[in-house]
mmCIF file of C-alpha atoms in Angstrom:
data_model
loop_
_atom_site.group_PDB
_atom_site.id
_atom_site.type_symbol
_atom_site.label_atom_id
_atom_site.label_comp_id
_atom_site.label_asym_id
_atom_site.label_seq_id
_atom_site.Cartn_x
_atom_site.Cartn_y
_atom_site.Cartn_z
ATOM 1 C CA MET A 1 -41.482 34.676 -53.669
ATOM 2 C CA ASN A 2 -39.273 37.155 -55.044
ATOM 3 C CA TRP A 3 -38.005 38.043 -51.699
ATOM 4 C CA PHE A 4 -36.168 34.865 -51.754
ATOM 5 C CA VAL A 5 -33.533 36.257 -54.614
ATOM 6 C CA THR A 6 -33.555 39.879 -53.982
ATOM 7 C CA GLU A 7 -32.589 42.137 -51.320
ATOM 8 C CA SER A 8 -35.090 43.857 -48.807
ATOM 9 C CA PRO A 9 -34.409 47.816 -48.281
ATOM 10 C CA ARG A 10 -34.121 48.583 -44.517
ATOM 11 C CA PRO A 11 -37.046 50.019 -42.839
ATOM 12 C CA ALA A 12 -36.770 53.945 -43.593
ATOM 13 C CA TRP A 13 -37.233 55.065 -40.175
ATOM 14 C CA ILE A 14 -33.846 53.319 -39.314
ATOM 15 C CA ALA A 15 -32.529 54.334 -42.997
ATOM 16 C CA ARG A 16 -32.676 57.754 -42.354
ATOM 17 C CA ARG A 17 -31.392 57.873 -38.698
ATOM 18 C CA SER A 18 -27.616 59.271 -38.091
ATOM 19 C CA TYR A 19 -26.576 56.136 -36.421
ATOM 20 C CA ALA A 20 -27.728 54.021 -39.056
ATOM 21 C CA PRO A 21 -24.188 53.187 -40.404
ATOM 22 C CA TRP A 22 -23.118 51.728 -36.522
ATOM 23 C CA LEU A 23 -26.532 49.371 -36.598
ATOM 24 C CA VAL A 24 -25.001 48.315 -40.014
ATOM 25 C CA ILE A 25 -21.715 47.503 -37.897
ATOM 26 C CA ALA A 26 -23.205 46.344 -35.052
ATOM 27 C CA THR A 27 -25.053 43.608 -37.410
ATOM 28 C CA VAL A 28 -22.030 42.864 -39.160
ATOM 29 C CA CYS A 29 -20.370 42.174 -35.753
ATOM 30 C CA PHE A 30 -22.838 39.396 -35.109
ATOM 31 C CA GLY A 31 -21.060 37.468 -37.774
ATOM 32 C CA ALA A 32 -17.644 38.558 -36.898
ATOM 33 C CA PHE A 33 -18.101 37.504 -32.907
ATOM 34 C CA MET A 34 -20.006 34.077 -34.190
ATOM 35 C CA GLY A 35 -17.141 33.324 -37.065
ATOM 36 C CA GLN A 36 -14.478 33.499 -34.417
ATOM 37 C CA LEU A 37 -16.682 32.050 -31.524
ATOM 38 C CA ASP A 38 -17.104 28.721 -33.245
ATOM 39 C CA ALA A 39 -13.701 28.872 -34.412
ATOM 40 C CA SER A 40 -11.896 29.081 -30.949
ATOM 41 C CA ILE A 41 -14.529 27.335 -29.133
ATOM 42 C CA VAL A 42 -13.960 23.928 -30.171
ATOM 43 C CA THR A 43 -10.104 24.147 -28.881
ATOM 44 C CA LEU A 44 -11.411 23.468 -25.296
ATOM 45 C CA ALA A 45 -13.420 20.700 -26.555
ATOM 46 C CA PHE A 46 -10.447 18.853 -28.809
ATOM 47 C CA PRO A 47 -9.787 16.381 -26.050
ATOM 48 C CA ALA A 48 -13.461 15.256 -25.586
ATOM 49 C CA MET A 49 -14.028 15.172 -28.890
ATOM 50 C CA SER A 50 -11.068 13.036 -29.704
ATOM 51 C CA ALA A 51 -12.234 10.801 -27.140
ATOM 52 C CA HIS A 52 -15.498 10.436 -28.113
ATOM 53 C CA PHE A 53 -14.814 9.737 -31.722
ATOM 54 C CA HIS A 54 -11.587 8.052 -31.508
ATOM 55 C CA ALA A 55 -10.038 10.782 -34.321
ATOM 56 C CA ASP A 56 -7.506 13.229 -34.506
ATOM 57 C CA PRO A 57 -8.953 16.456 -33.895
ATOM 58 C CA GLU A 58 -7.171 18.905 -35.418
ATOM 59 C CA TRP A 59 -9.657 17.875 -38.432
ATOM 60 C CA ILE A 60 -12.517 19.806 -36.305
ATOM 61 C CA SER A 61 -10.470 22.360 -37.086
ATOM 62 C CA LEU A 62 -8.927 22.273 -40.497
ATOM 63 C CA SER A 63 -11.994 20.893 -42.636
ATOM 64 C CA TYR A 64 -13.523 24.071 -41.146
ATOM 65 C CA LEU A 65 -10.570 26.537 -41.979
ATOM 66 C CA ILE A 66 -9.543 25.206 -45.593
ATOM 67 C CA THR A 67 -13.170 25.094 -46.850
ATOM 68 C CA LEU A 68 -13.383 28.667 -45.687
ATOM 69 C CA VAL A 69 -10.396 29.945 -46.898
ATOM 70 C CA ALA A 70 -11.170 28.254 -50.274
ATOM 71 C CA LEU A 71 -14.544 30.068 -50.754
ATOM 72 C CA LEU A 72 -13.725 33.126 -49.088
ATOM 73 C CA VAL A 73 -13.186 35.285 -52.341
ATOM 74 C CA PRO A 74 -15.549 33.281 -54.623
ATOM 75 C CA MET A 75 -18.196 34.342 -51.855
ATOM 76 C CA GLY A 76 -16.976 38.169 -51.803
ATOM 77 C CA ARG A 77 -17.411 38.108 -55.822
ATOM 78 C CA ILE A 78 -20.830 36.925 -55.792
ATOM 79 C CA ALA A 79 -21.468 39.205 -53.416
ATOM 80 C CA ASP A 80 -20.645 41.942 -55.109
ATOM 81 C CA ARG A 81 -22.502 41.213 -58.010
ATOM 82 C CA VAL A 82 -26.097 40.032 -55.996
ATOM 83 C CA GLY A 83 -26.159 41.620 -53.392
ATOM 84 C CA ARG A 84 -24.001 41.442 -50.505
ATOM 85 C CA LYS A 85 -26.973 41.946 -47.747
ATOM 86 C CA ILE A 86 -29.028 38.542 -49.510
ATOM 87 C CA VAL A 87 -25.679 36.458 -49.088
ATOM 88 C CA TYR A 88 -24.964 37.647 -45.609
ATOM 89 C CA ILE A 89 -28.477 36.613 -44.103
ATOM 90 C CA TYR A 90 -28.607 33.336 -46.349
ATOM 91 C CA GLY A 91 -24.760 32.679 -44.921
ATOM 92 C CA PHE A 92 -26.391 32.711 -41.382
ATOM 93 C CA ALA A 93 -29.204 30.734 -41.995
ATOM 94 C CA LEU A 94 -26.616 27.816 -43.791
ATOM 95 C CA PHE A 95 -24.112 28.321 -40.474
ATOM 96 C CA THR A 96 -27.221 27.783 -37.853
ATOM 97 C CA GLY A 97 -28.533 24.855 -39.833
ATOM 98 C CA ALA A 98 -24.856 23.421 -39.982
ATOM 99 C CA SER A 99 -24.408 24.184 -36.350
ATOM 100 C CA VAL A 100 -27.388 21.824 -35.728
ATOM 101 C CA ALA A 101 -26.248 19.262 -37.563
ATOM 102 C CA CYS A 102 -22.729 19.443 -35.520
ATOM 103 C CA VAL A 103 -24.503 18.757 -32.345
ATOM 104 C CA TYR A 104 -26.611 15.472 -33.619
ATOM 105 C CA ALA A 105 -23.332 14.053 -35.993
ATOM 106 C CA PRO A 106 -23.850 10.142 -35.360
ATOM 107 C CA GLY A 107 -20.101 9.853 -36.215
ATOM 108 C CA PHE A 108 -16.633 11.729 -36.844
ATOM 109 C CA ASP A 109 -16.983 11.544 -41.019
ATOM 110 C CA ALA A 110 -20.684 13.428 -40.260
ATOM 111 C CA LEU A 111 -19.364 15.759 -38.032
ATOM 112 C CA ILE A 112 -16.612 16.875 -40.415
ATOM 113 C CA ALA A 113 -19.280 17.241 -43.470
ATOM 114 C CA ALA A 114 -20.908 19.407 -40.997
ATOM 115 C CA ARG A 115 -18.110 21.359 -39.849
ATOM 116 C CA VAL A 116 -17.731 22.009 -43.950
ATOM 117 C CA ALA A 117 -20.887 22.830 -44.171
ATOM 118 C CA GLN A 118 -20.092 25.356 -41.184
ATOM 119 C CA ALA A 119 -17.488 26.796 -43.121
ATOM 120 C CA VAL A 120 -19.700 27.399 -46.494
ATOM 121 C CA GLY A 121 -22.225 29.637 -44.417
ATOM 122 C CA ALA A 122 -18.828 31.261 -42.483
ATOM 123 C CA ALA A 123 -17.461 32.226 -45.955
ATOM 124 C CA MET A 124 -20.859 34.189 -47.273
ATOM 125 C CA LEU A 125 -20.487 35.463 -43.977
ATOM 126 C CA GLN A 126 -17.023 36.428 -43.751
ATOM 127 C CA ALA A 127 -16.912 37.585 -47.325
ATOM 128 C CA ASN A 128 -18.617 40.459 -46.859
ATOM 129 C CA SER A 129 -17.987 41.717 -43.246
ATOM 130 C CA VAL A 130 -15.163 44.129 -44.039
ATOM 131 C CA ALA A 131 -17.283 45.073 -47.125
ATOM 132 C CA LEU A 132 -20.367 45.889 -45.484
ATOM 133 C CA VAL A 133 -18.501 48.366 -42.872
ATOM 134 C CA THR A 134 -16.461 49.425 -45.121
ATOM 135 C CA THR A 135 -19.079 50.740 -47.618
ATOM 136 C CA ALA A 136 -21.443 51.836 -44.357
ATOM 137 C CA VAL A 137 -19.155 54.604 -43.260
ATOM 138 C CA VAL A 138 -17.474 57.469 -44.541
ATOM 139 C CA PRO A 139 -13.607 57.207 -44.932
ATOM 140 C CA GLU A 140 -12.526 59.203 -41.808
ATOM 141 C CA LYS A 141 -14.878 56.900 -39.601
ATOM 142 C CA ARG A 142 -13.364 53.425 -41.172
ATOM 143 C CA ARG A 143 -10.142 52.845 -38.885
ATOM 144 C CA LYS A 144 -12.391 52.919 -36.010
ATOM 145 C CA ALA A 145 -15.647 50.896 -37.552
ATOM 146 C CA LEU A 146 -12.850 48.428 -38.832
ATOM 147 C CA GLY A 147 -11.072 48.217 -35.326
ATOM 148 C CA ILE A 148 -14.752 47.435 -33.467
ATOM 149 C CA GLN A 149 -15.318 44.784 -36.448
ATOM 150 C CA ALA A 150 -11.856 43.294 -35.528
ATOM 151 C CA ALA A 151 -12.697 43.576 -31.840
ATOM 152 C CA ALA A 152 -16.042 41.159 -32.559
ATOM 153 C CA GLN A 153 -13.519 38.854 -34.031
ATOM 154 C CA ALA A 154 -11.705 38.728 -31.296
ATOM 155 C CA GLY A 155 -14.479 38.918 -28.327
ATOM 156 C CA GLY A 156 -15.605 35.628 -30.394
ATOM 157 C CA LEU A 157 -12.165 34.346 -29.832
ATOM 158 C CA ALA A 158 -12.220 35.543 -26.157
ATOM 159 C CA ALA A 159 -15.163 33.995 -25.655
ATOM 160 C CA GLY A 160 -14.454 31.085 -27.459
ATOM 161 C CA PRO A 161 -12.364 29.487 -24.589
ATOM 162 C CA LEU A 162 -14.223 30.580 -21.965
ATOM 163 C CA LEU A 163 -17.434 28.912 -23.096
ATOM 164 C CA GLY A 164 -15.964 26.187 -24.555
ATOM 165 C CA GLY A 165 -14.226 25.333 -21.334
ATOM 166 C CA TYR A 166 -17.723 25.444 -19.090
ATOM 167 C CA LEU A 167 -19.962 24.040 -21.580
ATOM 168 C CA THR A 168 -17.838 21.258 -22.236
ATOM 169 C CA GLU A 169 -17.138 20.201 -18.448
ATOM 170 C CA ASN A 170 -20.972 20.975 -17.593
ATOM 171 C CA PHE A 171 -23.013 19.643 -21.081
ATOM 172 C CA GLY A 172 -20.671 17.911 -23.042
ATOM 173 C CA TRP A 173 -18.803 18.857 -26.269
ATOM 174 C CA GLN A 174 -22.137 18.958 -28.627
ATOM 175 C CA ALA A 175 -22.964 22.330 -26.776
ATOM 176 C CA VAL A 176 -20.428 24.300 -28.080
ATOM 177 C CA PHE A 177 -22.185 23.966 -31.380
ATOM 178 C CA ALA A 178 -25.313 24.744 -29.912
ATOM 179 C CA ILE A 179 -24.332 28.092 -28.786
ATOM 180 C CA ASN A 180 -24.689 29.095 -31.994
ATOM 181 C CA VAL A 181 -28.264 28.772 -32.898
ATOM 182 C CA PRO A 182 -29.510 31.498 -30.955
ATOM 183 C CA ILE A 183 -27.049 33.845 -31.591
ATOM 184 C CA GLY A 184 -27.551 32.793 -35.635
ATOM 185 C CA VAL A 185 -31.212 33.464 -35.459
ATOM 186 C CA VAL A 186 -31.140 36.929 -33.898
ATOM 187 C CA ALA A 187 -28.344 37.605 -36.401
ATOM 188 C CA MET A 188 -30.518 36.997 -39.244
ATOM 189 C CA ILE A 189 -33.558 39.011 -37.912
ATOM 190 C CA ALA A 190 -31.190 41.993 -37.728
ATOM 191 C CA GLY A 191 -29.671 41.770 -40.857
ATOM 192 C CA HIS A 192 -32.881 41.466 -42.610
ATOM 193 C CA TYR A 193 -33.945 45.115 -40.688
ATOM 194 C CA LEU A 194 -30.651 47.027 -40.138
ATOM 195 C CA LEU A 195 -28.537 45.934 -43.454
ATOM 196 C CA PRO A 196 -28.750 48.314 -46.261
ATOM 197 C CA ARG A 197 -29.055 47.007 -49.794
ATOM 198 C CA THR A 198 -25.634 46.736 -51.250
ATOM 199 C CA LYS A 199 -25.289 45.493 -54.845
ATOM 200 C CA THR A 200 -23.498 46.938 -57.039
ATOM 201 C CA ALA A 201 -23.825 47.279 -61.019
ATOM 202 C CA ARG A 202 -20.547 46.392 -61.915
ATOM 203 C CA ASP A 203 -17.344 45.299 -60.824
ATOM 204 C CA LYS A 204 -14.344 46.182 -62.408
ATOM 205 C CA GLY A 205 -11.870 46.647 -59.535
ATOM 206 C CA LYS A 206 -9.240 44.557 -59.677
ATOM 207 C CA PRO A 207 -7.004 44.092 -56.901
ATOM 208 C CA SER A 208 -3.472 46.091 -56.692
ATOM 209 C CA TRP A 209 -0.142 44.907 -55.547
ATOM 210 C CA ARG A 210 -0.106 47.087 -52.882
ATOM 211 C CA VAL A 211 -2.498 44.910 -51.001
ATOM 212 C CA VAL A 212 0.087 42.155 -50.431
ATOM 213 C CA PRO A 213 1.912 43.720 -47.720
ATOM 214 C CA GLY A 214 -1.200 44.331 -45.360
ATOM 215 C CA LEU A 215 -2.524 40.712 -46.440
ATOM 216 C CA ALA A 216 0.957 39.382 -45.120
ATOM 217 C CA GLY A 217 0.229 41.521 -41.664
ATOM 218 C CA VAL A 218 -3.078 40.277 -41.033
ATOM 219 C CA LEU A 219 -1.821 36.689 -42.057
ATOM 220 C CA LEU A 220 1.219 36.785 -39.274
ATOM 221 C CA THR A 221 -1.332 38.431 -36.983
ATOM 222 C CA TYR A 222 -3.706 35.221 -36.812
ATOM 223 C CA ALA A 223 -1.123 32.729 -37.091
ATOM 224 C CA ALA A 224 0.312 34.489 -33.540
ATOM 225 C CA LEU A 225 -3.265 34.696 -32.581
ATOM 226 C CA PHE A 226 -4.047 30.786 -32.595
ATOM 227 C CA ALA A 227 -1.146 29.012 -32.167
ATOM 228 C CA PRO A 228 -0.910 29.573 -28.622
ATOM 229 C CA MET A 229 -4.753 29.127 -28.099
ATOM 230 C CA THR A 230 -4.834 25.858 -29.529
ATOM 231 C CA LEU A 231 -1.405 24.785 -27.848
ATOM 232 C CA LEU A 232 -2.195 25.861 -24.321
ATOM 233 C CA PRO A 233 -5.324 23.450 -23.851
ATOM 234 C CA PHE A 234 -2.994 20.357 -24.274
ATOM 235 C CA THR A 235 0.101 21.847 -21.953
ATOM 236 C CA LEU A 236 -1.630 23.564 -19.350
ATOM 237 C CA LYS A 237 -2.073 21.158 -16.569
ATOM 238 C CA GLN A 238 -5.129 22.820 -15.121
ATOM 239 C CA PRO A 239 -9.361 22.452 -15.161
ATOM 240 C CA LEU A 240 -10.504 23.405 -18.525
ATOM 241 C CA ALA A 241 -12.581 26.467 -16.902
ATOM 242 C CA HIS A 242 -9.074 28.086 -15.779
ATOM 243 C CA ILE A 243 -7.327 27.465 -18.826
ATOM 244 C CA GLY A 244 -10.066 29.136 -20.905
ATOM 245 C CA PHE A 245 -9.330 32.098 -18.895
ATOM 246 C CA THR A 246 -5.714 32.268 -19.412
ATOM 247 C CA VAL A 247 -5.937 31.284 -22.972
ATOM 248 C CA ALA A 248 -8.897 34.019 -23.607
ATOM 249 C CA ALA A 249 -6.239 36.577 -22.173
ATOM 250 C CA LEU A 250 -4.936 36.805 -25.937
ATOM 251 C CA PRO A 251 -7.439 37.834 -27.842
ATOM 252 C CA LEU A 252 -8.703 39.625 -24.934
ATOM 253 C CA GLY A 253 -6.130 42.132 -25.288
ATOM 254 C CA PHE A 254 -6.689 42.028 -29.255
ATOM 255 C CA ALA A 255 -10.279 43.086 -28.701
ATOM 256 C CA LEU A 256 -8.968 46.069 -25.901
ATOM 257 C CA ALA A 257 -6.622 47.351 -28.694
ATOM 258 C CA ALA A 258 -8.786 47.071 -31.481
ATOM 259 C CA THR A 259 -11.688 49.034 -30.317
ATOM 260 C CA ALA A 260 -9.527 51.836 -28.286
ATOM 261 C CA LEU A 261 -6.349 52.448 -30.039
ATOM 262 C CA SER A 262 -6.460 54.293 -33.011
ATOM 263 C CA ARG A 263 -3.073 55.810 -33.280
ATOM 264 C CA PRO A 264 -0.213 53.451 -32.604
ATOM 265 C CA GLY A 265 1.120 52.400 -36.018
ATOM 266 C CA LEU A 266 2.588 49.275 -37.403
ATOM 267 C CA LYS A 267 5.872 49.069 -35.893
ATOM 268 C CA THR A 268 4.540 49.916 -32.291
ATOM 269 C CA GLY A 269 2.417 47.340 -32.379
ATOM 270 C CA ALA A 270 4.972 44.624 -33.627
ATOM 271 C CA VAL A 271 7.164 46.020 -31.156
ATOM 272 C CA ILE A 272 4.722 45.309 -28.424
ATOM 273 C CA ALA A 273 4.105 42.077 -29.539
ATOM 274 C CA GLY A 274 7.283 40.737 -30.040
ATOM 275 C CA THR A 275 8.506 41.733 -26.490
ATOM 276 C CA ALA A 276 5.599 40.688 -24.369
ATOM 277 C CA LEU A 277 6.798 37.365 -23.874
ATOM 278 C CA LEU A 278 10.134 38.678 -22.903
ATOM 279 C CA LEU A 279 8.438 40.225 -19.598
ATOM 280 C CA PRO A 280 8.708 39.183 -16.185
ATOM 281 C CA VAL A 281 5.125 38.615 -15.340
ATOM 282 C CA PRO A 282 2.715 35.592 -15.052
ATOM 283 C CA LEU A 283 1.858 34.131 -18.621
ATOM 284 C CA THR A 284 -1.810 35.565 -18.207
ATOM 285 C CA VAL A 285 -0.372 39.251 -18.528
ATOM 286 C CA GLN A 286 2.329 38.184 -20.807
ATOM 287 C CA LEU A 287 -0.992 37.176 -23.271
ATOM 288 C CA VAL A 288 -2.828 40.212 -22.813
ATOM 289 C CA VAL A 289 0.222 42.291 -23.768
ATOM 290 C CA ALA A 290 0.918 40.590 -27.043
ATOM 291 C CA GLY A 291 -2.628 40.405 -27.566
ATOM 292 C CA ILE A 292 -2.737 44.046 -27.547
ATOM 293 C CA GLY A 293 0.386 44.471 -29.976
ATOM 294 C CA LEU A 294 -1.739 42.456 -32.809
ATOM 295 C CA GLY A 295 -4.770 44.156 -32.205
ATOM 296 C CA ILE A 296 -2.852 47.365 -33.356
ATOM 297 C CA ILE A 297 -1.660 45.725 -36.181
ATOM 298 C CA ALA A 298 -4.444 44.024 -37.273
ATOM 299 C CA PRO A 299 -6.940 46.814 -38.308
ATOM 300 C CA ALA A 300 -4.632 48.932 -39.273
ATOM 301 C CA CYS A 301 -3.467 46.457 -42.081
ATOM 302 C CA THR A 302 -6.797 45.940 -43.057
ATOM 303 C CA LYS A 303 -7.696 49.500 -43.435
ATOM 304 C CA HIS A 304 -4.631 49.506 -46.037
ATOM 305 C CA VAL A 305 -5.719 46.903 -47.699
ATOM 306 C CA MET A 306 -9.601 48.035 -47.775
ATOM 307 C CA SER A 307 -7.828 51.800 -49.065
ATOM 308 C CA VAL A 308 -6.271 50.778 -52.265
ATOM 309 C CA LEU A 309 -9.226 48.575 -53.751
ATOM 310 C CA PRO A 310 -12.049 50.836 -55.367
ATOM 311 C CA GLU A 311 -15.376 50.085 -53.601
ATOM 312 C CA SER A 312 -17.129 48.052 -56.348
ATOM 313 C CA ALA A 313 -14.706 45.541 -55.348
ATOM 314 C CA ALA A 314 -15.404 46.017 -51.797
ATOM 315 C CA GLY A 315 -16.818 42.206 -51.487
ATOM 316 C CA VAL A 316 -13.809 40.833 -53.382
ATOM 317 C CA GLY A 317 -11.459 42.856 -50.813
ATOM 318 C CA SER A 318 -13.317 41.808 -47.870
ATOM 319 C CA GLY A 319 -12.665 38.292 -48.878
ATOM 320 C CA LEU A 320 -9.101 38.528 -48.840
ATOM 321 C CA VAL A 321 -8.610 40.150 -45.857
ATOM 322 C CA ASN A 322 -10.593 36.606 -44.561
ATOM 323 C CA VAL A 323 -8.525 34.662 -46.352
ATOM 324 C CA ALA A 324 -5.133 36.015 -44.813
ATOM 325 C CA ARG A 325 -6.819 35.363 -41.539
ATOM 326 C CA GLY A 326 -8.273 31.983 -42.426
ATOM 327 C CA LEU A 327 -4.859 31.223 -43.710
ATOM 328 C CA GLY A 328 -3.106 32.658 -40.196
ATOM 329 C CA THR A 329 -5.589 31.185 -38.453
ATOM 330 C CA ALA A 330 -4.524 27.469 -39.894
ATOM 331 C CA LEU A 331 -1.352 28.157 -39.867
ATOM 332 C CA GLY A 332 -1.148 28.545 -35.843
ATOM 333 C CA VAL A 333 -3.227 25.551 -35.481
ATOM 334 C CA ALA A 334 -1.106 23.645 -37.747
ATOM 335 C CA ALA A 335 2.095 24.640 -36.184
ATOM 336 C CA ALA A 336 0.882 24.115 -32.512
ATOM 337 C CA THR A 337 -0.436 20.486 -33.560
ATOM 338 C CA LEU A 338 2.918 20.449 -34.606
ATOM 339 C CA LEU A 339 4.617 20.711 -31.449
ATOM 340 C CA ILE A 340 1.999 18.685 -29.403
ATOM 341 C CA HIS A 341 2.582 15.713 -31.843
ATOM 342 C CA THR A 342 6.173 15.795 -31.626
ATOM 343 C CA PHE A 343 6.522 16.734 -27.829
ATOM 344 C CA GLN A 344 3.640 14.706 -26.691
#
C-alpha cells in the first residue's frame, strides 16, 4: 500500500529518452487545459444554470475561484515537500470525481459544494503545473516551455466557450461538467507514466520582492482575459454557438502568441493589447489581436517570477503565479458581473 503515499518513478525507457522533458510538459498541459476549460466552459452555461436553480450564476464561478486562490500556495508548499507528482495525480482524481458530483447536483448548494471540491483538486494541479515545467527543462528552454503551458491554458479558455455553447444547447448544462471526466482519466494515466519523481529534500526558498512585478502582470493579464469572456454571453444577441466562437477569439489569440512568439517584450505586448479595441475591424478580429498582446505578456511575467526563486521553492512559485492568475480571473468575472447587474 506504500504506493498510495509515495511517488513512483517513470519507466526507464521513458526517462532516458531525449524528449522525456517534453512528455512532462505535454502531461502538465492536460491539467492546464482542463483547469481553464472548466473555468470558462461554465460561462456559456450561466444563463441555463441560473434559470434551473433560480440563483445568481456568478457564485458558480466565484466559489471555485476563491477556493482555488486560497489553496494554491499551501498546495505548492506541500508538493515541494511530499512530491509534486503525487499531489498532481491526486489532484486529477479529486477534480474528476467532483465533476461527476456537479453533474448530479440535486440543488444549488450541492452544486456549489461540488465546485469547491473541484477547486481543491484544481489547486493541487495548478500549484504544480509551472513548477513541473520549470524543473523539467534546461533554463534556455523555459520560455518556450512556459509558453506552451500558458498556451494550453489559453486553449482551455478558447475551447470552453465553444464547447459550453454547443453542449448546453444540445445536452444541457450538466454536460459542461461531464466533459471533464474522460480528460481526467487520460491525464491520471499519463501522469503516472510520464511524470518524474520531484520531491525536494528541503525547502528553504523564500519569495523575493522581485516577483511582485511579474505577479502583477499575470494578474492584470488574466483579468483582461476573463472580463469580456464573462460579459459577452449576456450582451451579444446571438445563438450560444455563435457567441462561443466570438468569445473564443480572445484566448485563441493568447494561445497563438504564447506558443509562437518568444521575442517580443512586455512593452510590445502591452501596446498590442491596449490598442486592439481601437482598430476599425470586426469584434472577433479585435479580440484575437488583444489576445495576442496578452499572450506575449503572460509567459514573460511567469518566467520572471520563476527565475528569481530557487528550484526548491518551485512549487511555492508555481502557486504564487496561479494565485495571480486566479485573482485576475476573479477580478475579471466580478467586474463583468457588476456591469451586467448595473446595465440590465
